Amino acid sequence: LPRRGVDELSSASQTQLLELARQQLRATAAGETELIDVIEEQLPDSLRKEGAAFVSLYTPDGALRGCMIDDFARHEPLYYNVLRNTVLAATADNRFDTITPEEAASLQLSISIVYDIQLIDYDTPDDLLEILAPGPFGIILRADGVTGSYLPTVWPIFPDPADFLTELCAKSGLAADRWQQSPYPTINTYRVYEYSE
């Protein structure tokens, strides 16, 4: 059954979405400032439905080279959201330099479509640690006007929930122990359908 309005993509739709992202990455790395031309009417319904997705770029040895999502809420056609976040991953992830044309061809693309966002209800940091455990879900942390997130793939790196939250705060530009400070951050979990080249 569909989960919160998001279905898993068919094999053909996965391939098409990854190909569109690849075309956008090439164009962006070459200095194009516009999104690639797409005839929306020729796309399957699954790519035209509203969606929100991370676009992640990896080097040949598996190191992260860029990752962005503009908004967790579904607010525009999925294919369009993926194109825009491909541009952001290539040019606006402040942890990395802008992708060059030379390296673009060697990077692997991964698309993680977000669904099933849930609010975590907790009263204290200890409560939060009891609720959280490594699993097939990502975390969204919001505090002081800042939003940060780690995908489910980060759990093997930081399997201890306290370490996970500490690293997420630091990555987001917050104090590393911000998750332990009142007023406590808003915490959401989410799941993803991940498709990679």
CSV table of C-alpha atoms in Angstrom, one decimal:
chain,number,residue,atom,x,y,z
A,1,LEU,CA,0.0,0.0,0.0
A,2,PRO,CA,1.2,3.6,-0.5
A,3,ARG,CA,2.9,5.1,2.5
A,4,ARG,CA,1.8,8.7,3.1
A,5,GLY,CA,1.1,9.3,-0.6
A,6,VAL,CA,4.5,8.1,-1.8
A,7,ASP,CA,4.8,4.8,-3.8
A,8,GLU,CA,8.0,3.0,-4.6
A,9,LEU,CA,9.1,3.8,-8.1
A,10,SER,CA,9.0,1.2,-10.9
A,11,SER,CA,12.3,0.1,-12.3
A,12,ALA,CA,11.7,2.1,-15.4
A,13,SER,CA,10.8,5.2,-13.4
A,14,GLN,CA,13.9,4.8,-11.2
A,15,THR,CA,16.1,4.6,-14.3
A,16,GLN,CA,14.5,7.6,-15.9
A,17,LEU,CA,14.8,9.8,-12.7
A,18,LEU,CA,18.5,8.9,-12.3
A,19,GLU,CA,19.1,9.7,-15.9
A,20,LEU,CA,17.5,13.1,-15.5
A,21,ALA,CA,19.6,13.8,-12.5
A,22,ARG,CA,22.7,12.7,-14.4
A,23,GLN,CA,21.9,15.0,-17.3
A,24,GLN,CA,21.4,17.9,-14.8
A,25,LEU,CA,24.7,17.1,-13.0
A,26,ARG,CA,26.6,17.2,-16.3
A,27,ALA,CA,24.9,20.5,-17.3
A,28,THR,CA,25.5,22.1,-13.9
A,29,ALA,CA,29.1,21.1,-13.8
A,30,ALA,CA,29.6,22.5,-17.2
A,31,GLY,CA,28.4,25.9,-16.0
A,32,GLU,CA,24.8,25.9,-17.1
A,33,THR,CA,22.7,28.0,-14.8
A,34,GLU,CA,19.3,26.7,-15.8
A,35,LEU,CA,17.6,23.4,-15.2
A,36,ILE,CA,17.6,21.0,-18.2
A,37,ASP,CA,14.6,21.0,-20.5
A,38,VAL,CA,12.1,18.3,-19.7
A,39,ILE,CA,8.8,17.6,-21.4
A,40,GLU,CA,6.7,17.0,-18.3
A,41,GLU,CA,3.8,15.5,-20.2
A,42,GLN,CA,6.0,12.7,-21.4
A,43,LEU,CA,7.0,11.6,-17.9
A,44,PRO,CA,5.2,8.9,-15.9
A,45,ASP,CA,2.7,10.0,-13.3
A,46,SER,CA,5.0,8.8,-10.5
A,47,LEU,CA,7.6,11.4,-11.5
A,48,ARG,CA,5.1,14.2,-11.8
A,49,LYS,CA,3.5,13.7,-8.4
A,50,GLU,CA,4.7,16.0,-5.7
A,51,GLY,CA,7.7,14.7,-3.9
A,52,ALA,CA,10.8,15.7,-1.9
A,53,ALA,CA,14.2,13.9,-2.2
A,54,PHE,CA,17.8,14.1,-1.2
A,55,VAL,CA,20.3,14.0,-4.0
A,56,SER,CA,23.7,12.6,-2.9
A,57,LEU,CA,26.9,12.5,-4.9
A,58,TYR,CA,29.6,10.0,-4.1
A,59,THR,CA,33.2,9.6,-5.3
A,60,PRO,CA,34.3,6.3,-6.9
A,61,ASP,CA,35.7,5.2,-3.5
A,62,GLY,CA,32.3,5.9,-1.8
A,63,ALA,CA,33.1,9.2,-0.1
A,64,LEU,CA,30.3,11.7,0.1
A,65,ARG,CA,30.9,14.6,-2.3
A,66,GLY,CA,27.7,16.6,-1.9
A,67,CYS,CA,24.2,16.1,-0.5
A,68,MET,CA,21.2,18.4,-0.5
A,69,ILE,CA,17.4,18.6,0.1
A,70,ASP,CA,15.7,21.9,0.0
A,71,ASP,CA,12.5,21.0,1.9
A,72,PHE,CA,11.2,17.8,3.5
A,73,ALA,CA,7.6,18.7,2.6
A,74,ARG,CA,6.4,17.5,-0.8
A,75,HIS,CA,5.8,20.8,-2.7
A,76,GLU,CA,6.6,20.3,-6.4
A,77,PRO,CA,6.8,17.5,-9.0
A,78,LEU,CA,9.3,14.9,-7.9
A,79,TYR,CA,11.4,15.1,-11.1
A,80,TYR,CA,11.7,18.9,-10.7
A,81,ASN,CA,12.6,18.6,-7.1
A,82,VAL,CA,15.4,16.1,-8.0
A,83,LEU,CA,16.7,18.4,-10.7
A,84,ARG,CA,16.9,21.4,-8.3
A,85,ASN,CA,18.5,19.3,-5.5
A,86,THR,CA,21.0,17.9,-8.0
A,87,VAL,CA,22.1,21.5,-8.7
A,88,LEU,CA,22.3,22.3,-5.0
A,89,ALA,CA,24.3,19.1,-4.2
A,90,ALA,CA,26.8,20.1,-6.9
A,91,THR,CA,27.1,23.7,-6.1
A,92,ALA,CA,25.7,24.7,-2.6
A,93,ASP,CA,26.8,22.0,-0.1
A,94,ASN,CA,29.1,24.3,2.0
A,95,ARG,CA,31.1,21.3,3.1
A,96,PHE,CA,32.5,20.8,-0.4
A,97,ASP,CA,33.8,22.8,-3.4
A,98,THR,CA,31.6,23.1,-6.5
A,99,ILE,CA,31.7,20.0,-8.7
A,100,THR,CA,34.0,20.3,-11.7
A,101,PRO,CA,33.2,19.0,-15.2
A,102,GLU,CA,36.1,16.6,-14.9
A,103,GLU,CA,34.9,14.9,-11.7
A,104,ALA,CA,31.2,14.9,-12.6
A,105,ALA,CA,31.5,12.0,-14.9
A,106,SER,CA,33.0,9.8,-12.2
A,107,LEU,CA,30.6,10.6,-9.4
A,108,GLN,CA,27.8,8.2,-8.5
A,109,LEU,CA,24.3,9.7,-8.0
A,110,SER,CA,21.9,8.5,-5.3
A,111,ILE,CA,18.3,9.8,-4.8
A,112,SER,CA,16.5,9.3,-1.5
A,113,ILE,CA,12.7,10.1,-1.7
A,114,VAL,CA,11.4,11.1,1.7
A,115,TYR,CA,8.2,9.7,3.1
A,116,ASP,CA,6.4,8.9,6.4
A,117,ILE,CA,7.7,11.9,8.4
A,118,GLN,CA,6.8,11.5,12.1
A,119,LEU,CA,7.2,13.8,15.0
A,120,ILE,CA,9.0,12.4,18.1
A,121,ASP,CA,7.2,13.3,21.3
A,122,TYR,CA,9.7,13.6,24.2
A,123,ASP,CA,10.2,15.6,27.4
A,124,THR,CA,13.9,15.3,28.2
A,125,PRO,CA,17.1,14.3,26.4
A,126,ASP,CA,17.1,11.0,28.3
A,127,ASP,CA,13.6,10.3,27.0
A,128,LEU,CA,14.8,11.0,23.4
A,129,LEU,CA,17.7,8.6,23.8
A,130,GLU,CA,15.3,5.9,25.0
A,131,ILE,CA,13.1,6.4,21.9
A,132,LEU,CA,15.8,6.6,19.3
A,133,ALA,CA,17.6,3.5,18.1
A,134,PRO,CA,19.5,2.7,14.9
A,135,GLY,CA,17.0,1.8,12.2
A,136,PRO,CA,15.8,2.4,8.7
A,137,PHE,CA,14.9,6.0,9.3
A,138,GLY,CA,16.6,9.4,9.1
A,139,ILE,CA,16.4,12.2,11.7
A,140,ILE,CA,15.4,15.8,11.2
A,141,LEU,CA,16.5,18.2,14.0
A,142,ARG,CA,15.3,21.7,14.3
A,143,ALA,CA,16.5,24.3,16.8
A,144,ASP,CA,17.2,28.0,16.8
A,145,GLY,CA,15.9,28.5,13.3
A,146,VAL,CA,18.3,25.8,12.0
A,147,THR,CA,17.3,22.5,10.3
A,148,GLY,CA,19.7,19.6,10.1
A,149,SER,CA,19.3,16.0,9.0
A,150,TYR,CA,21.1,12.7,8.6
A,151,LEU,CA,19.9,10.0,6.3
A,152,PRO,CA,19.3,6.5,7.5
A,153,THR,CA,22.7,5.5,6.0
A,154,VAL,CA,24.5,7.5,8.7
A,155,TRP,CA,23.4,5.1,11.6
A,156,PRO,CA,26.2,2.6,10.9
A,157,ILE,CA,28.7,5.4,11.3
A,158,PHE,CA,27.2,6.7,14.6
A,159,PRO,CA,25.2,3.8,16.0
A,160,ASP,CA,24.9,5.4,19.5
A,161,PRO,CA,21.9,7.8,19.5
A,162,ALA,CA,23.8,10.3,21.7
A,163,ASP,CA,26.7,10.3,19.2
A,164,PHE,CA,24.3,10.6,16.3
A,165,LEU,CA,22.6,13.6,17.8
A,166,THR,CA,25.9,15.2,18.8
A,167,GLU,CA,27.3,14.9,15.3
A,168,LEU,CA,24.0,16.1,13.7
A,169,CYS,CA,24.1,19.2,15.8
A,170,ALA,CA,27.7,19.9,15.0
A,171,LYS,CA,27.1,19.3,11.2
A,172,SER,CA,24.1,21.7,11.4
A,173,GLY,CA,26.3,24.5,12.9
A,174,LEU,CA,24.8,24.2,16.3
A,175,ALA,CA,26.6,23.6,19.6
A,176,ALA,CA,27.4,19.9,19.7
A,177,ASP,CA,25.3,19.4,22.9
A,178,ARG,CA,22.4,21.6,21.6
A,179,TRP,CA,20.1,18.5,21.7
A,180,GLN,CA,20.6,18.4,25.5
A,181,GLN,CA,19.7,22.1,26.0
A,182,SER,CA,16.3,23.6,26.7
A,183,PRO,CA,14.3,24.5,24.8
A,184,TYR,CA,14.9,21.1,23.3
A,185,PRO,CA,15.0,20.7,19.5
A,186,THR,CA,12.0,19.4,17.5
A,187,ILE,CA,12.9,15.9,16.3
A,188,ASN,CA,11.2,14.1,13.4
A,189,THR,CA,12.0,10.8,11.8
A,190,TYR,CA,11.4,9.9,8.2
A,191,ARG,CA,11.9,7.0,5.8
A,192,VAL,CA,13.3,7.0,2.3
A,193,TYR,CA,13.1,5.0,-0.9
A,194,GLU,CA,16.7,5.1,-2.1
A,195,TYR,CA,17.7,4.7,-5.7
A,196,SER,CA,21.3,4.7,-6.9
A,197,GLU,CA,23.1,4.4,-10.2
